[in-house]
mmCIF file of C-alpha atoms in Angstrom:
data_model
loop_
_atom_site.group_PDB
_atom_site.id
_atom_site.type_symbol
_atom_site.label_atom_id
_atom_site.label_comp_id
_atom_site.label_asym_id
_atom_site.label_seq_id
_atom_site.Cartn_x
_atom_site.Cartn_y
_atom_site.Cartn_z
ATOM 1 C CA GLU H 86 -17.296 -8.282 8.050
ATOM 2 C CA VAL H 87 -15.151 -6.724 5.336
ATOM 3 C CA GLN H 88 -11.755 -5.931 6.807
ATOM 4 C CA LEU H 89 -8.289 -4.787 5.716
ATOM 5 C CA VAL H 90 -5.384 -4.923 8.169
ATOM 6 C CA GLU H 91 -2.039 -3.345 7.279
ATOM 7 C CA SER H 92 1.287 -4.275 8.866
ATOM 8 C CA GLY H 93 5.011 -3.939 8.290
ATOM 9 C CA GLY H 94 5.570 -0.255 8.897
ATOM 10 C CA GLY H 95 8.318 1.139 11.079
ATOM 11 C CA LEU H 96 11.334 3.403 11.329
ATOM 12 C CA VAL H 97 13.958 3.062 8.610
ATOM 13 C CA GLN H 98 16.959 5.089 7.512
ATOM 14 C CA PRO H 99 17.052 6.808 4.121
ATOM 15 C CA GLY H 100 17.977 4.294 1.452
ATOM 16 C CA GLY H 101 16.469 1.434 3.421
ATOM 17 C CA SER H 102 13.635 -0.926 2.579
ATOM 18 C CA LEU H 103 10.350 -2.039 4.063
ATOM 19 C CA ARG H 104 7.661 -4.472 2.965
ATOM 20 C CA LEU H 105 4.083 -3.637 3.854
ATOM 21 C CA SER H 106 1.336 -6.241 3.972
ATOM 22 C CA CYS H 107 -2.431 -5.907 3.899
ATOM 23 C CA ALA H 108 -4.495 -8.877 5.018
ATOM 24 C CA ALA H 109 -7.990 -8.929 3.559
ATOM 25 C CA SER H 110 -11.036 -10.763 4.861
ATOM 26 C CA GLY H 111 -14.791 -10.794 4.461
ATOM 27 C CA PHE H 112 -14.867 -10.539 0.663
ATOM 28 C CA THR H 113 -13.570 -12.271 -2.459
ATOM 29 C CA PHE H 114 -10.117 -10.686 -2.583
ATOM 30 C CA SER H 115 -9.271 -11.920 -6.077
ATOM 31 C CA SER H 116 -12.305 -10.140 -7.562
ATOM 32 C CA TYR H 117 -11.150 -6.631 -6.654
ATOM 33 C CA ALA H 118 -8.450 -4.262 -7.759
ATOM 34 C CA MET H 119 -6.477 -3.043 -4.762
ATOM 35 C CA ARG H 120 -4.332 -0.012 -4.113
ATOM 36 C CA TRP H 121 -2.054 1.675 -1.640
ATOM 37 C CA VAL H 122 -2.476 5.294 -0.620
ATOM 38 C CA ARG H 123 -0.575 7.326 1.939
ATOM 39 C CA GLN H 124 -1.030 10.413 4.073
ATOM 40 C CA ALA H 125 1.951 12.473 5.130
ATOM 41 C CA PRO H 126 1.735 14.698 8.214
ATOM 42 C CA GLY H 127 -0.463 17.695 7.520
ATOM 43 C CA LYS H 128 -1.333 16.572 3.986
ATOM 44 C CA GLY H 129 -4.190 14.812 2.220
ATOM 45 C CA LEU H 130 -4.359 11.275 0.915
ATOM 46 C CA GLU H 131 -1.956 10.549 -1.943
ATOM 47 C CA TRP H 132 -2.380 7.621 -4.321
ATOM 48 C CA VAL H 133 0.721 5.389 -4.416
ATOM 49 C CA SER H 134 -0.022 2.312 -6.523
ATOM 50 C CA THR H 135 -2.780 0.085 -7.888
ATOM 51 C CA ILE H 136 -2.886 -3.556 -8.917
ATOM 52 C CA THR H 137 -5.762 -4.927 -10.985
ATOM 53 C CA THR H 138 -7.381 -8.321 -10.668
ATOM 54 C CA GLY H 139 -5.228 -9.410 -13.595
ATOM 55 C CA GLY H 140 -2.034 -8.200 -11.971
ATOM 56 C CA ARG H 141 -1.470 -5.038 -13.974
ATOM 57 C CA THR H 142 0.305 -2.415 -11.887
ATOM 58 C CA THR H 143 0.524 1.372 -11.951
ATOM 59 C CA TYR H 144 2.552 3.743 -9.788
ATOM 60 C CA ALA H 145 2.715 7.385 -8.832
ATOM 61 C CA ASP H 146 5.677 9.137 -10.404
ATOM 62 C CA SER H 147 7.118 9.810 -6.952
ATOM 63 C CA VAL H 148 7.558 6.073 -6.224
ATOM 64 C CA ASN H 149 7.940 4.551 -9.687
ATOM 65 C CA GLY H 150 11.089 2.463 -9.860
ATOM 66 C CA ARG H 151 11.406 2.249 -6.076
ATOM 67 C CA PHE H 152 8.144 0.628 -4.952
ATOM 68 C CA SER H 153 6.570 -2.614 -6.135
ATOM 69 C CA ILE H 154 2.976 -3.685 -5.518
ATOM 70 C CA SER H 155 1.942 -7.336 -5.606
ATOM 71 C CA ARG H 156 -0.823 -9.617 -4.442
ATOM 72 C CA ASP H 157 -1.198 -13.224 -3.326
ATOM 73 C CA ASN H 158 -4.795 -14.235 -3.947
ATOM 74 C CA ALA H 159 -4.277 -17.590 -2.228
ATOM 75 C CA LYS H 160 -3.349 -15.737 0.960
ATOM 76 C CA ASN H 161 -5.790 -12.838 0.484
ATOM 77 C CA THR H 162 -2.880 -10.475 0.957
ATOM 78 C CA LEU H 163 -1.665 -7.315 -0.760
ATOM 79 C CA TYR H 164 1.963 -6.209 -0.537
ATOM 80 C CA LEU H 165 4.031 -3.091 -1.099
ATOM 81 C CA GLN H 166 7.793 -3.533 -1.372
ATOM 82 C CA MET H 167 9.457 -0.182 -0.757
ATOM 83 C CA ASN H 168 13.124 0.275 -1.629
ATOM 84 C CA ASN H 169 15.475 3.255 -1.550
ATOM 85 C CA LEU H 170 13.190 5.021 0.878
ATOM 86 C CA LYS H 171 13.368 8.785 1.206
ATOM 87 C CA ALA H 172 12.354 11.178 3.959
ATOM 88 C CA GLU H 173 9.428 12.313 1.821
ATOM 89 C CA ASP H 174 8.021 8.772 1.931
ATOM 90 C CA THR H 175 7.223 9.279 5.613
ATOM 91 C CA ALA H 176 3.469 8.790 5.966
ATOM 92 C CA VAL H 177 0.721 6.525 7.180
ATOM 93 C CA TYR H 178 0.149 3.923 4.479
ATOM 94 C CA TYR H 179 -3.311 2.517 3.846
ATOM 95 C CA CYS H 180 -4.514 -0.260 1.587
ATOM 96 C CA GLN H 181 -7.846 0.173 -0.127
ATOM 97 C CA ARG H 182 -10.268 -2.055 -1.962
ATOM 98 C CA VAL H 183 -11.139 -0.332 -5.224
ATOM 99 C CA GLY H 184 -14.815 -0.064 -6.075
ATOM 100 C CA SER H 185 -18.016 1.906 -5.642
ATOM 101 C CA ASP H 186 -17.749 1.322 -1.899
ATOM 102 C CA ILE H 187 -14.131 1.917 -0.971
ATOM 103 C CA VAL H 188 -12.854 -0.064 1.994
ATOM 104 C CA GLN H 189 -9.717 1.101 3.810
ATOM 105 C CA GLY H 190 -7.619 -0.352 6.582
ATOM 106 C CA GLN H 191 -6.445 1.391 9.735
ATOM 107 C CA GLY H 192 -3.022 2.179 8.289
ATOM 108 C CA THR H 193 0.593 1.513 9.185
ATOM 109 C CA GLN H 194 3.146 4.234 9.965
ATOM 110 C CA VAL H 195 6.309 4.475 7.882
ATOM 111 C CA THR H 196 8.969 6.868 9.113
ATOM 112 C CA VAL H 197 12.127 7.476 7.106
ATOM 113 C CA SER H 198 14.733 9.280 9.181
ATOM 114 C CA VAL H 199 18.367 9.124 10.225
#
């Protein structure tokens, strides 16, 4: 069974940091580009960042310079390091397998508030 499981979310103050993880199973993780997307309350899905199989990374303008995506193919795990968090980063964060059949995890809640 193809599965993605996110973890690492929580409540953090503005300016704080969190590291999200996404554990993949049921497919050859190293063969797929992966990405993070998020959904803020009352809004649609927003793309955050993508990492290719070769490790090339791209970011949305809203997070560029603050977030860093990475992957550990030996551990079948995708990461998102989030620094200098802002209130507008509050959302449910999902990891996705990129491809013709998109696979998405259940999400992890990130809340940035005083």
